[in-house]
Amino acid sequence: MKHLLGIETLSREEIERILETTQAMLEISQREVKRVPTLRGRTIINLFLEPSTRTRVSFEIAAKRLSADAINVSASGSSLSKAETLTDMAKNLVAMNADLLVVRDRTAGVPQMLAERVRAPVVNAGDGTHEHPTQALLDAFTIRQALGSLDGRRIAIVGDIAHSRVARSDIYAFTKLGAEVRVAGPPTMIPKGIEMMGVKPCHSMPEALDGADVVVMLRIQRERLAGALFPSVREYAATFGLGFQSLRYAKPNAIVLHPGPVNRGVEIAAEVADAEPSRILDQVTNGVAVRMAVLYLLTGNHS
Amino acid sequence: MSSFDTETDRGEKASRVSERPATRVVMDAAAIERATTRLAHEIVERNPGLAELALVAIISGGVPIADRLAQELKRIDGPKVFSGALDVTLYRDDVMGHGRRPIPQPTRMPFLVGGRRVVLVEDVVFTGRTVRAALDAVLDFGRPESIQVATLVDRGHRELPIRVDFVGKNVPTSRDERVELQVNGPEDWRVVVV
């Protein structure tokens, strides 16, 4: 059985194989008729047990551009509210001859658990604070598109590193592709021992962005975290928010990424999010292509 | 994750150099040169004026042949012809079979297909399945006035009712042989049967 559960277990060659396929998929999205017949007659189920707009729509569009039938299932209104277990629900969906499951859940390890129990490939669309592999793949693709390669590039990831599945997947992907990665945020958001992932922890923007080719800003969950992990949103924005002032520490033509949804004026100033260095909308465009690549490479790969 | 394996080639026309059983050269560089020149003239004859002509290479084997034809057409008739390259991987009828998936390359169609006379260019035509996939792929870009097929080598053994309009050389083969165009440098081209 073959799945995409995280970046941690992928080799550099496997990542590059997906990114190369993504290049061809991107061309399809630029056509007038944005559809190829590859997955005609295949059924892909998007099991989104945590709210998501962008990622769910991105997977749905990706499936449809490959001519697959995409079915969306969300937690509310599903039989989970009748106390059915997740495994039972997934097994029932697969019993309807689904060819692939895309799974998003707020608990780490759920995609892995389902992959071990159902007879279909599973793609992790984000599980708790564990991994979000397709986000990291689209980030890596966007960086390659702008800079050619990640080898030897300096990449700063700023925000709540400890609770971010995007940060974890990005760190695995970027280091495997040869980049030098720094992480920054308030001490409460930098996990102890992060050096073991091969990255350098920093405690200020000048230190983190010094000579950076790429700056990845993470979303601050203001409603959940303000007052717990940092004193106030204003103080966070002043210390670790990205404005044109702090962007000056990076290389002159550095690019800025953000996985969305953006808190304008918190982790990133509105004028930076909309300006030339920002690749935020490219990330969204590339996200569809990356997910097409993953669905193409995995669908129907039963053991 | 072994489905993300790195090997990309598929059986039919894979240019593997590792094992070398009996190899016979059926076209050397001079023969290929003569054949492509003749193909270009035949294309001009059938499509006078070339105004609406578009050469579309089938990736990857058709690309060097299409480049040669484009140069030759320019020499014969002056104006530049439209050129594109089509990856048909995602249209193949065998792509979802078991085993590793081939990696598609980006298609390039930098012109409007509608109303044009499209000439698909291939290095070797065999079962006709690749040409069938290419026909579907071209039609996804619009409604051409016509589609013609030019190939350096036709080795027979069709499995579909597909015919070729312009043939460089008919090469009789047995079904289990492999025919490949080997391009080892700007002048060092040859077609071998393995």
GROMACS .gro file of C-alpha atoms in nm:
model
  497
    1MET     CA    1   0.000   0.000   0.000
    2LYS     CA    2   0.135   0.340  -0.091
    3HIS     CA    3   0.039   0.665   0.077
    4LEU     CA    4   0.149   1.024   0.133
    5LEU     CA    5   0.144   1.060   0.511
    6GLY     CA    6   0.430   1.303   0.562
    7ILE     CA    7   0.750   1.445   0.418
    8GLU     CA    8   0.961   1.291   0.695
    9THR     CA    9   0.962   0.947   0.534
   10LEU     CA   10   1.021   1.065   0.175
   11SER     CA   11   1.360   1.063   0.006
   12ARG     CA   12   1.492   1.357  -0.191
   13GLU     CA   13   1.435   1.159  -0.512
   14GLU     CA   14   1.071   1.095  -0.422
   15ILE     CA   15   1.015   1.465  -0.351
   16GLU     CA   16   1.178   1.561  -0.680
   17ARG     CA   17   0.966   1.308  -0.867
   18ILE     CA   18   0.651   1.475  -0.732
   19LEU     CA   19   0.782   1.826  -0.812
   20GLU     CA   20   0.872   1.724  -1.167
   21THR     CA   21   0.523   1.584  -1.220
   22THR     CA   22   0.381   1.908  -1.077
   23GLN     CA   23   0.544   2.107  -1.359
   24ALA     CA   24   0.339   1.917  -1.617
   25MET     CA   25   0.022   1.950  -1.409
   26LEU     CA   26   0.067   2.328  -1.386
   27GLU     CA   27   0.050   2.352  -1.765
   28ILE     CA   28  -0.289   2.177  -1.765
   29SER     CA   29  -0.430   2.441  -1.530
   30GLN     CA   30  -0.327   2.713  -1.776
   31ARG     CA   31  -0.527   2.565  -2.065
   32GLU     CA   32  -0.866   2.684  -2.175
   33VAL     CA   33  -1.001   2.330  -2.123
   34LYS     CA   34  -0.845   2.243  -1.790
   35ARG     CA   35  -0.899   1.870  -1.788
   36VAL     CA   36  -0.714   1.553  -1.883
   37PRO     CA   37  -0.878   1.207  -1.885
   38THR     CA   38  -0.618   1.030  -1.669
   39LEU     CA   39  -0.832   0.943  -1.364
   40ARG     CA   40  -1.160   0.898  -1.550
   41GLY     CA   41  -1.390   0.670  -1.356
   42ARG     CA   42  -1.182   0.685  -1.035
   43THR     CA   43  -1.339   0.798  -0.710
   44ILE     CA   44  -1.153   1.020  -0.465
   45ILE     CA   45  -1.305   1.094  -0.124
   46ASN     CA   46  -1.205   1.410   0.060
   47LEU     CA   47  -1.257   1.333   0.428
   48PHE     CA   48  -1.222   1.671   0.596
   49LEU     CA   49  -1.288   1.634   0.969
   50GLU     CA   50  -1.145   1.978   1.049
   51PRO     CA   51  -1.269   2.298   0.883
   52SER     CA   52  -1.078   2.399   0.572
   53THR     CA   53  -1.170   2.592   0.260
   54ARG     CA   54  -0.851   2.634   0.063
   55THR     CA   55  -0.706   2.286   0.097
   56ARG     CA   56  -1.040   2.109   0.045
   57VAL     CA   57  -1.123   2.312  -0.265
   58SER     CA   58  -0.768   2.267  -0.393
   59PHE     CA   59  -0.791   1.886  -0.363
   60GLU     CA   60  -1.137   1.889  -0.520
   61ILE     CA   61  -1.023   2.096  -0.819
   62ALA     CA   62  -0.713   1.879  -0.856
   63ALA     CA   63  -0.923   1.561  -0.868
   64LYS     CA   64  -1.164   1.712  -1.121
   65ARG     CA   65  -0.886   1.837  -1.352
   66LEU     CA   66  -0.774   1.475  -1.372
   67SER     CA   67  -1.135   1.366  -1.447
   68ALA     CA   68  -1.179   1.180  -1.117
   69ASP     CA   69  -1.508   1.191  -0.928
   70ALA     CA   70  -1.444   1.387  -0.608
   71ILE     CA   71  -1.675   1.343  -0.310
   72ASN     CA   72  -1.645   1.569  -0.006
   73VAL     CA   73  -1.729   1.443   0.342
   74SER     CA   74  -1.713   1.672   0.645
   75ALA     CA   75  -1.745   1.592   1.015
   76SER     CA   76  -2.066   1.784   1.075
   77GLY     CA   77  -2.359   1.601   0.925
   78SER     CA   78  -2.158   1.279   0.894
   79SER     CA   79  -2.226   0.959   1.085
   80LEU     CA   80  -1.944   1.054   1.323
   81SER     CA   81  -2.208   1.256   1.506
   82LYS     CA   82  -2.389   0.923   1.557
   83ALA     CA   83  -2.081   0.793   1.742
   84GLU     CA   84  -1.956   0.578   1.453
   85THR     CA   85  -1.581   0.538   1.480
   86LEU     CA   86  -1.360   0.706   1.227
   87THR     CA   87  -1.219   0.373   1.114
   88ASP     CA   88  -1.566   0.231   1.054
   89MET     CA   89  -1.666   0.536   0.856
   90ALA     CA   90  -1.350   0.520   0.642
   91LYS     CA   91  -1.396   0.147   0.582
   92ASN     CA   92  -1.754   0.210   0.469
   93LEU     CA   93  -1.643   0.479   0.228
   94VAL     CA   94  -1.376   0.251   0.086
   95ALA     CA   95  -1.632  -0.029   0.060
   96MET     CA   96  -1.806   0.194  -0.195
   97ASN     CA   97  -1.492   0.137  -0.404
   98ALA     CA   98  -1.317   0.464  -0.339
   99ASP     CA   99  -0.978   0.468  -0.509
  100LEU     CA  100  -0.812   0.714  -0.272
  101LEU     CA  101  -0.884   0.893   0.057
  102VAL     CA  102  -0.768   1.246   0.133
  103VAL     CA  103  -0.778   1.297   0.510
  104ARG     CA  104  -0.767   1.613   0.721
  105ASP     CA  105  -0.805   1.582   1.098
  106ARG     CA  106  -0.722   1.786   1.405
  107THR     CA  107  -0.548   1.487   1.564
  108ALA     CA  108  -0.194   1.392   1.467
  109GLY     CA  109  -0.162   1.039   1.328
  110VAL     CA  110  -0.518   0.992   1.200
  111PRO     CA  111  -0.414   0.954   0.832
  112GLN     CA  112  -0.150   0.701   0.935
  113MET     CA  113  -0.404   0.506   1.142
  114LEU     CA  114  -0.651   0.494   0.852
  115ALA     CA  115  -0.375   0.398   0.608
  116GLU     CA  116  -0.306   0.093   0.822
  117ARG     CA  117  -0.673  -0.007   0.834
  118VAL     CA  118  -0.835   0.064   0.496
  119ARG     CA  119  -0.767  -0.080   0.153
  120ALA     CA  120  -0.699   0.246  -0.032
  121PRO     CA  121  -0.414   0.493  -0.065
  122VAL     CA  122  -0.435   0.774   0.193
  123VAL     CA  123  -0.313   1.131   0.144
  124ASN     CA  124  -0.259   1.342   0.454
  125ALA     CA  125  -0.415   1.686   0.404
  126GLY     CA  126  -0.301   1.804   0.747
  127ASP     CA  127  -0.314   1.616   1.080
  128GLY     CA  128  -0.301   1.814   1.405
  129THR     CA  129   0.044   1.956   1.470
  130HIS     CA  130   0.211   1.668   1.284
  131GLU     CA  131   0.246   1.722   0.905
  132HIS     CA  132   0.088   1.891   0.605
  133PRO     CA  133   0.290   1.733   0.325
  134THR     CA  134   0.115   1.883   0.020
  135GLN     CA  135   0.167   2.233   0.166
  136ALA     CA  136   0.541   2.169   0.197
  137LEU     CA  137   0.554   2.030  -0.156
  138LEU     CA  138   0.379   2.336  -0.299
  139ASP     CA  139   0.608   2.564  -0.096
  140ALA     CA  140   0.914   2.384  -0.233
  141PHE     CA  141   0.772   2.401  -0.586
  142THR     CA  142   0.703   2.776  -0.553
  143ILE     CA  143   1.059   2.836  -0.433
  144ARG     CA  144   1.202   2.635  -0.722
  145GLN     CA  145   0.983   2.829  -0.963
  146ALA     CA  146   1.118   3.161  -0.831
  147LEU     CA  147   1.481   3.069  -0.757
  148GLY     CA  148   1.554   2.760  -0.966
  149SER     CA  149   1.668   2.537  -0.683
  150LEU     CA  150   1.668   2.508  -0.304
  151ASP     CA  151   2.028   2.390  -0.287
  152GLY     CA  152   2.230   2.624  -0.066
  153ARG     CA  153   1.938   2.869  -0.031
  154ARG     CA  154   1.875   3.030   0.306
  155ILE     CA  155   1.514   2.999   0.421
  156ALA     CA  156   1.363   3.159   0.732
  157ILE     CA  157   1.041   3.021   0.881
  158VAL     CA  158   0.881   3.263   1.128
  159GLY     CA  159   0.593   3.204   1.366
  160ASP     CA  160   0.456   2.934   1.593
  161ILE     CA  161   0.703   2.661   1.500
  162ALA     CA  162   0.598   2.439   1.791
  163HIS     CA  163   0.234   2.405   1.689
  164SER     CA  164   0.265   2.429   1.310
  165ARG     CA  165   0.231   2.122   1.088
  166VAL     CA  166   0.332   2.345   0.797
  167ALA     CA  167   0.659   2.431   0.971
  168ARG     CA  168   0.738   2.064   1.038
  169SER     CA  169   0.668   1.953   0.682
  170ASP     CA  170   0.850   2.257   0.539
  171ILE     CA  171   1.157   2.185   0.752
  172TYR     CA  172   1.171   1.824   0.630
  173ALA     CA  173   1.120   1.923   0.267
  174PHE     CA  174   1.355   2.222   0.257
  175THR     CA  175   1.644   2.047   0.436
  176LYS     CA  176   1.608   1.735   0.219
  177LEU     CA  177   1.627   1.958  -0.088
  178GLY     CA  178   1.952   2.113   0.035
  179ALA     CA  179   1.842   2.444   0.187
  180GLU     CA  180   1.974   2.602   0.505
  181VAL     CA  181   1.673   2.659   0.733
  182ARG     CA  182   1.631   2.900   1.024
  183VAL     CA  183   1.327   2.918   1.246
  184ALA     CA  184   1.219   3.216   1.454
  185GLY     CA  185   0.947   3.313   1.699
  186PRO     CA  186   0.893   3.388   2.067
  187PRO     CA  187   1.072   3.132   2.289
  188THR     CA  188   0.734   2.980   2.380
  189MET     CA  189   0.684   2.889   2.014
  190ILE     CA  190   1.025   2.733   1.945
  191PRO     CA  191   1.036   2.372   2.062
  192LYS     CA  192   1.333   2.258   2.267
  193GLY     CA  193   1.573   2.049   2.062
  194ILE     CA  194   1.458   2.187   1.724
  195GLU     CA  195   1.828   2.181   1.623
  196MET     CA  196   1.792   1.804   1.590
  197MET     CA  197   1.580   1.866   1.279
  198GLY     CA  198   1.882   2.033   1.120
  199VAL     CA  199   1.762   2.392   1.158
  200LYS     CA  200   1.894   2.693   1.345
  201PRO     CA  201   1.663   2.855   1.605
  202CYS     CA  202   1.668   3.238   1.615
  203HIS     CA  203   1.503   3.477   1.856
  204SER     CA  204   1.482   3.794   1.651
  205MET     CA  205   1.388   3.895   1.297
  206PRO     CA  206   1.730   4.046   1.210
  207GLU     CA  207   1.900   3.721   1.310
  208ALA     CA  208   1.649   3.495   1.129
  209LEU     CA  209   1.622   3.694   0.807
  210ASP     CA  210   1.990   3.780   0.770
  211GLY     CA  211   2.077   3.699   0.408
  212ALA     CA  212   1.756   3.498   0.355
  213ASP     CA  213   1.643   3.407   0.000
  214VAL     CA  214   1.299   3.301   0.122
  215VAL     CA  215   1.085   3.409   0.419
  216VAL     CA  216   0.798   3.180   0.518
  217MET     CA  217   0.552   3.352   0.753
  218LEU     CA  218   0.320   3.127   0.953
  219ARG     CA  219  -0.034   3.210   1.055
  220ILE     CA  220  -0.073   3.316   1.418
  221GLN     CA  221  -0.384   3.168   1.574
  222ARG     CA  222  -0.464   3.490   1.751
  223GLU     CA  223  -0.792   3.370   1.894
  224ARG     CA  224  -0.630   3.066   2.056
  225LEU     CA  225  -0.285   3.183   2.149
  226ALA     CA  226  -0.285   3.551   2.244
  227GLY     CA  227  -0.217   3.582   2.615
  228ALA     CA  228  -0.103   3.221   2.637
  229LEU     CA  229   0.213   3.207   2.428
  230PHE     CA  230   0.276   3.577   2.375
  231PRO     CA  231   0.157   3.886   2.561
  232SER     CA  232  -0.051   4.056   2.290
  233VAL     CA  233  -0.115   4.055   1.918
  234ARG     CA  234   0.030   4.405   1.890
  235GLU     CA  235   0.347   4.306   2.064
  236TYR     CA  236   0.380   3.999   1.839
  237ALA     CA  237   0.328   4.206   1.524
  238ALA     CA  238   0.595   4.453   1.637
  239THR     CA  239   0.850   4.182   1.719
  240PHE     CA  240   0.790   3.902   1.467
  241GLY     CA  241   0.555   4.055   1.208
  242LEU     CA  242   0.691   4.099   0.857
  243GLY     CA  243   0.687   4.455   0.724
  244PHE     CA  244   0.905   4.624   0.467
  245GLN     CA  245   1.132   4.731   0.757
  246SER     CA  246   1.211   4.377   0.869
  247LEU     CA  247   1.215   4.241   0.513
  248ARG     CA  248   1.522   4.459   0.459
  249TYR     CA  249   1.731   4.210   0.662
  250ALA     CA  250   1.671   3.951   0.389
  251LYS     CA  251   1.837   3.952   0.045
  252PRO     CA  252   1.713   4.234  -0.184
  253ASN     CA  253   1.515   3.999  -0.411
  254ALA     CA  254   1.396   3.762  -0.138
  255ILE     CA  255   1.051   3.611  -0.180
  256VAL     CA  256   0.780   3.580   0.086
  257LEU     CA  257   0.552   3.279   0.136
  258HIS     CA  258   0.252   3.230   0.364
  259PRO     CA  259   0.035   2.917   0.382
  260GLY     CA  260  -0.280   3.120   0.446
  261PRO     CA  261  -0.522   3.225   0.564
  262VAL     CA  262  -0.338   3.555   0.622
  263ASN     CA  263  -0.388   3.768   0.934
  264ARG     CA  264  -0.317   4.102   0.773
  265GLY     CA  265  -0.134   4.329   1.015
  266VAL     CA  266  -0.045   4.047   1.254
  267GLU     CA  267   0.223   3.814   1.114
  268ILE     CA  268   0.249   4.003   0.787
  269ALA     CA  269   0.178   4.365   0.693
  270ALA     CA  270  -0.094   4.405   0.431
  271GLU     CA  271   0.137   4.597   0.198
  272VAL     CA  272   0.396   4.315   0.205
  273ALA     CA  273   0.134   4.048   0.142
  274ASP     CA  274   0.023   4.234  -0.171
  275ALA     CA  275   0.366   4.347  -0.292
  276GLU     CA  276   0.618   4.215  -0.543
  277PRO     CA  277   0.813   3.984  -0.305
  278SER     CA  278   0.495   3.799  -0.208
  279ARG     CA  279   0.433   3.464  -0.379
  280ILE     CA  280   0.120   3.389  -0.177
  281LEU     CA  281  -0.116   3.360  -0.476
  282ASP     CA  282   0.141   3.158  -0.674
  283GLN     CA  283   0.138   2.916  -0.382
  284VAL     CA  284  -0.237   2.873  -0.419
  285THR     CA  285  -0.210   2.816  -0.796
  286ASN     CA  286   0.077   2.571  -0.748
  287GLY     CA  287  -0.115   2.393  -0.473
  288VAL     CA  288  -0.367   2.259  -0.725
  289ALA     CA  289  -0.086   2.133  -0.950
  290VAL     CA  290   0.101   1.964  -0.662
  291ARG     CA  291  -0.217   1.787  -0.553
  292MET     CA  292  -0.284   1.677  -0.911
  293ALA     CA  293   0.065   1.528  -0.914
  294VAL     CA  294   0.010   1.342  -0.587
  295LEU     CA  295  -0.333   1.211  -0.691
  296TYR     CA  296  -0.192   1.099  -1.026
  297LEU     CA  297   0.102   0.917  -0.867
  298LEU     CA  298  -0.104   0.744  -0.594
  299THR     CA  299  -0.459   0.679  -0.714
  300GLY     CA  300  -0.538   0.313  -0.771
  301ASN     CA  301  -0.212   0.193  -0.615
  302HIS     CA  302  -0.372  -0.082  -0.410
  303SER     CA  303  -0.139  -0.344  -0.274
  304MET     CA  304   0.638   0.512  -0.107
  305SER     CA  305   0.791   0.306  -0.380
  306SER     CA  306   0.537   0.442  -0.627
  307PHE     CA  307   0.743   0.763  -0.627
  308ASP     CA  308   1.040   0.571  -0.770
  309THR     CA  309   1.273   0.771  -0.985
  310GLU     CA  310   1.290   0.573  -1.308
  311THR     CA  311   1.087   0.741  -1.579
  312ASP     CA  312   1.130   0.540  -1.896
  313ARG     CA  313   0.865   0.307  -2.030
  314GLY     CA  314   0.917  -0.008  -2.228
  315GLU     CA  315   0.833   0.070  -2.588
  316LYS     CA  316   1.097   0.324  -2.676
  317ALA     CA  317   1.315   0.345  -2.366
  318SER     CA  318   1.669   0.441  -2.460
  319ARG     CA  319   1.849   0.200  -2.236
  320VAL     CA  320   2.212   0.138  -2.307
  321SER     CA  321   2.284  -0.118  -2.037
  322GLU     CA  322   2.212  -0.452  -2.203
  323ARG     CA  323   2.332  -0.483  -2.561
  324PRO     CA  324   2.213  -0.788  -2.747
  325ALA     CA  325   2.217  -0.799  -3.128
  326THR     CA  326   2.182  -0.437  -3.238
  327ARG     CA  327   2.146  -0.351  -3.603
  328VAL     CA  328   2.161   0.001  -3.741
  329VAL     CA  329   1.877   0.057  -3.987
  330MET     CA  330   1.936   0.430  -4.048
  331ASP     CA  331   2.261   0.619  -4.008
  332ALA     CA  332   2.296   0.998  -3.979
  333ALA     CA  333   2.301   1.051  -4.358
  334ALA     CA  334   1.992   0.836  -4.409
  335ILE     CA  335   1.806   1.025  -4.136
  336GLU     CA  336   1.908   1.355  -4.293
  337ARG     CA  337   1.779   1.246  -4.635
  338ALA     CA  338   1.456   1.112  -4.487
  339THR     CA  339   1.375   1.428  -4.289
  340THR     CA  340   1.450   1.645  -4.594
  341ARG     CA  341   1.213   1.436  -4.802
  342LEU     CA  342   0.948   1.443  -4.528
  343ALA     CA  343   0.969   1.822  -4.520
  344HIS     CA  344   0.915   1.842  -4.896
  345GLU     CA  345   0.619   1.606  -4.878
  346ILE     CA  346   0.466   1.816  -4.600
  347VAL     CA  347   0.505   2.132  -4.812
  348GLU     CA  348   0.355   1.957  -5.113
  349ARG     CA  349   0.049   1.850  -4.917
  350ASN     CA  350   0.014   2.183  -4.735
  351PRO     CA  351   0.105   2.458  -4.982
  352GLY     CA  352   0.188   2.795  -4.834
  353LEU     CA  353   0.239   2.649  -4.483
  354ALA     CA  354   0.039   2.945  -4.350
  355GLU     CA  355  -0.182   2.744  -4.118
  356LEU     CA  356   0.068   2.466  -4.049
  357ALA     CA  357   0.175   2.371  -3.697
  358LEU     CA  358   0.435   2.105  -3.620
  359VAL     CA  359   0.358   1.929  -3.293
  360ALA     CA  360   0.624   1.692  -3.162
  361ILE     CA  361   0.516   1.397  -2.950
  362ILE     CA  362   0.738   1.408  -2.639
  363SER     CA  363   1.002   1.288  -2.617
  364GLY     CA  364   1.104   1.092  -2.928
  365GLY     CA  365   0.938   1.328  -3.177
  366VAL     CA  366   1.113   1.641  -3.052
  367PRO     CA  367   1.447   1.615  -3.240
  368ILE     CA  368   1.268   1.511  -3.560
  369ALA     CA  369   1.025   1.805  -3.535
  370ASP     CA  370   1.318   2.044  -3.482
  371ARG     CA  371   1.483   1.914  -3.800
  372LEU     CA  372   1.159   1.940  -3.995
  373ALA     CA  373   1.102   2.297  -3.874
  374GLN     CA  374   1.450   2.401  -3.993
  375GLU     CA  375   1.397   2.229  -4.324
  376LEU     CA  376   1.053   2.385  -4.380
  377LYS     CA  377   1.198   2.725  -4.309
  378ARG     CA  378   1.469   2.666  -4.571
  379ILE     CA  379   1.222   2.544  -4.831
  380ASP     CA  380   0.943   2.791  -4.780
  381GLY     CA  381   1.074   3.083  -4.576
  382PRO     CA  382   0.829   3.175  -4.302
  383LYS     CA  383   0.857   3.023  -3.960
  384VAL     CA  384   0.606   2.747  -3.887
  385PHE     CA  385   0.435   2.717  -3.553
  386SER     CA  386   0.592   2.453  -3.328
  387GLY     CA  387   0.466   2.276  -3.019
  388ALA     CA  388   0.539   1.967  -2.815
  389LEU     CA  389   0.280   1.738  -2.669
  390ASP     CA  390   0.324   1.507  -2.371
  391VAL     CA  391   0.065   1.232  -2.408
  392THR     CA  392   0.137   1.045  -2.083
  393LEU     CA  393  -0.186   1.160  -1.919
  394TYR     CA  394  -0.388   1.048  -2.224
  395ARG     CA  395  -0.240   0.700  -2.259
  396ASP     CA  396  -0.466   0.397  -2.218
  397ASP     CA  397  -0.202   0.211  -2.017
  398VAL     CA  398  -0.095   0.484  -1.775
  399MET     CA  399  -0.316   0.366  -1.488
  400GLY     CA  400  -0.192   0.009  -1.510
  401HIS     CA  401  -0.012  -0.144  -1.217
  402GLY     CA  402   0.347  -0.050  -1.150
  403ARG     CA  403   0.514   0.287  -1.138
  404ARG     CA  404   0.360   0.585  -1.308
  405PRO     CA  405   0.565   0.760  -1.575
  406ILE     CA  406   0.646   1.126  -1.510
  407PRO     CA  407   0.474   1.358  -1.759
  408GLN     CA  408   0.663   1.653  -1.907
  409PRO     CA  409   0.494   1.991  -1.963
  410THR     CA  410   0.312   2.026  -2.294
  411ARG     CA  411   0.398   2.336  -2.501
  412MET     CA  412   0.129   2.466  -2.739
  413PRO     CA  413   0.219   2.834  -2.787
  414PHE     CA  414  -0.040   2.895  -3.060
  415LEU     CA  415  -0.413   2.853  -3.112
  416VAL     CA  416  -0.495   2.508  -3.248
  417GLY     CA  417  -0.835   2.604  -3.387
  418GLY     CA  418  -0.833   2.622  -3.769
  419ARG     CA  419  -0.470   2.507  -3.805
  420ARG     CA  420  -0.334   2.210  -3.997
  421VAL     CA  421  -0.157   2.014  -3.726
  422VAL     CA  422   0.124   1.774  -3.818
  423LEU     CA  423   0.204   1.538  -3.532
  424VAL     CA  424   0.571   1.435  -3.542
  425GLU     CA  425   0.696   1.106  -3.399
  426ASP     CA  426   1.025   0.917  -3.422
  427VAL     CA  427   0.883   0.562  -3.433
  428VAL     CA  428   0.519   0.461  -3.488
  429PHE     CA  429   0.440   0.110  -3.365
  430THR     CA  430   0.105   0.003  -3.215
  431GLY     CA  431  -0.063   0.337  -3.284
  432ARG     CA  432  -0.159   0.384  -2.921
  433THR     CA  433   0.067   0.685  -2.871
  434VAL     CA  434  -0.075   0.851  -3.184
  435ARG     CA  435  -0.428   0.777  -3.059
  436ALA     CA  436  -0.343   0.950  -2.728
  437ALA     CA  437  -0.190   1.244  -2.918
  438LEU     CA  438  -0.506   1.288  -3.128
  439ASP     CA  439  -0.714   1.320  -2.810
  440ALA     CA  440  -0.460   1.557  -2.656
  441VAL     CA  441  -0.456   1.789  -2.960
  442LEU     CA  442  -0.836   1.799  -2.973
  443ASP     CA  443  -0.843   1.921  -2.611
  444PHE     CA  444  -0.674   2.239  -2.736
  445GLY     CA  445  -0.931   2.320  -3.004
  446ARG     CA  446  -1.066   2.216  -3.341
  447PRO     CA  447  -0.786   2.198  -3.596
  448GLU     CA  448  -0.866   2.206  -3.967
  449SER     CA  449  -0.687   1.871  -3.997
  450ILE     CA  450  -0.439   1.646  -3.820
  451GLN     CA  451  -0.166   1.463  -4.013
  452VAL     CA  452   0.104   1.235  -3.880
  453ALA     CA  453   0.471   1.233  -3.982
  454THR     CA  454   0.716   0.973  -3.851
  455LEU     CA  455   1.079   0.892  -3.916
  456VAL     CA  456   1.015   0.518  -3.883
  457ASP     CA  457   0.701   0.310  -3.923
  458ARG     CA  458   0.762  -0.038  -3.785
  459GLY     CA  459   0.411  -0.180  -3.832
  460HIS     CA  460   0.212  -0.395  -3.584
  461ARG     CA  461  -0.083  -0.155  -3.540
  462GLU     CA  462  -0.329  -0.240  -3.267
  463LEU     CA  463  -0.562   0.047  -3.361
  464PRO     CA  464  -0.690   0.180  -3.696
  465ILE     CA  465  -0.428   0.456  -3.708
  466ARG     CA  466  -0.250   0.551  -4.029
  467VAL     CA  467   0.054   0.767  -4.093
  468ASP     CA  468   0.062   1.038  -4.363
  469PHE     CA  469   0.438   1.087  -4.401
  470VAL     CA  470   0.690   0.805  -4.344
  471GLY     CA  471   1.069   0.841  -4.347
  472LYS     CA  472   1.130   0.466  -4.367
  473ASN     CA  473   0.926   0.150  -4.323
  474VAL     CA  474   1.122  -0.090  -4.105
  475PRO     CA  475   0.990  -0.446  -4.084
  476THR     CA  476   1.032  -0.576  -3.729
  477SER     CA  477   0.912  -0.855  -3.511
  478ARG     CA  478   0.685  -0.753  -3.229
  479ASP     CA  479   0.935  -0.820  -2.950
  480GLU     CA  480   1.215  -0.613  -3.103
  481ARG     CA  481   1.275  -0.255  -2.993
  482VAL     CA  482   1.336   0.031  -3.237
  483GLU     CA  483   1.498   0.348  -3.112
  484LEU     CA  484   1.623   0.678  -3.242
  485GLN     CA  485   1.954   0.750  -3.069
  486VAL     CA  486   2.070   1.110  -3.063
  487ASN     CA  487   2.425   1.125  -2.929
  488GLY     CA  488   2.519   1.472  -3.052
  489PRO     CA  489   2.427   1.726  -3.319
  490GLU     CA  490   2.543   1.501  -3.605
  491ASP     CA  491   2.558   1.158  -3.444
  492TRP     CA  492   2.206   1.024  -3.504
  493ARG     CA  493   2.103   0.671  -3.585
  494VAL     CA  494   1.807   0.437  -3.571
  495VAL     CA  495   1.875   0.093  -3.427
  496VAL     CA  496   1.675  -0.225  -3.392
  497VAL     CA  497   1.751  -0.415  -3.071
   0.00000   0.00000   0.00000
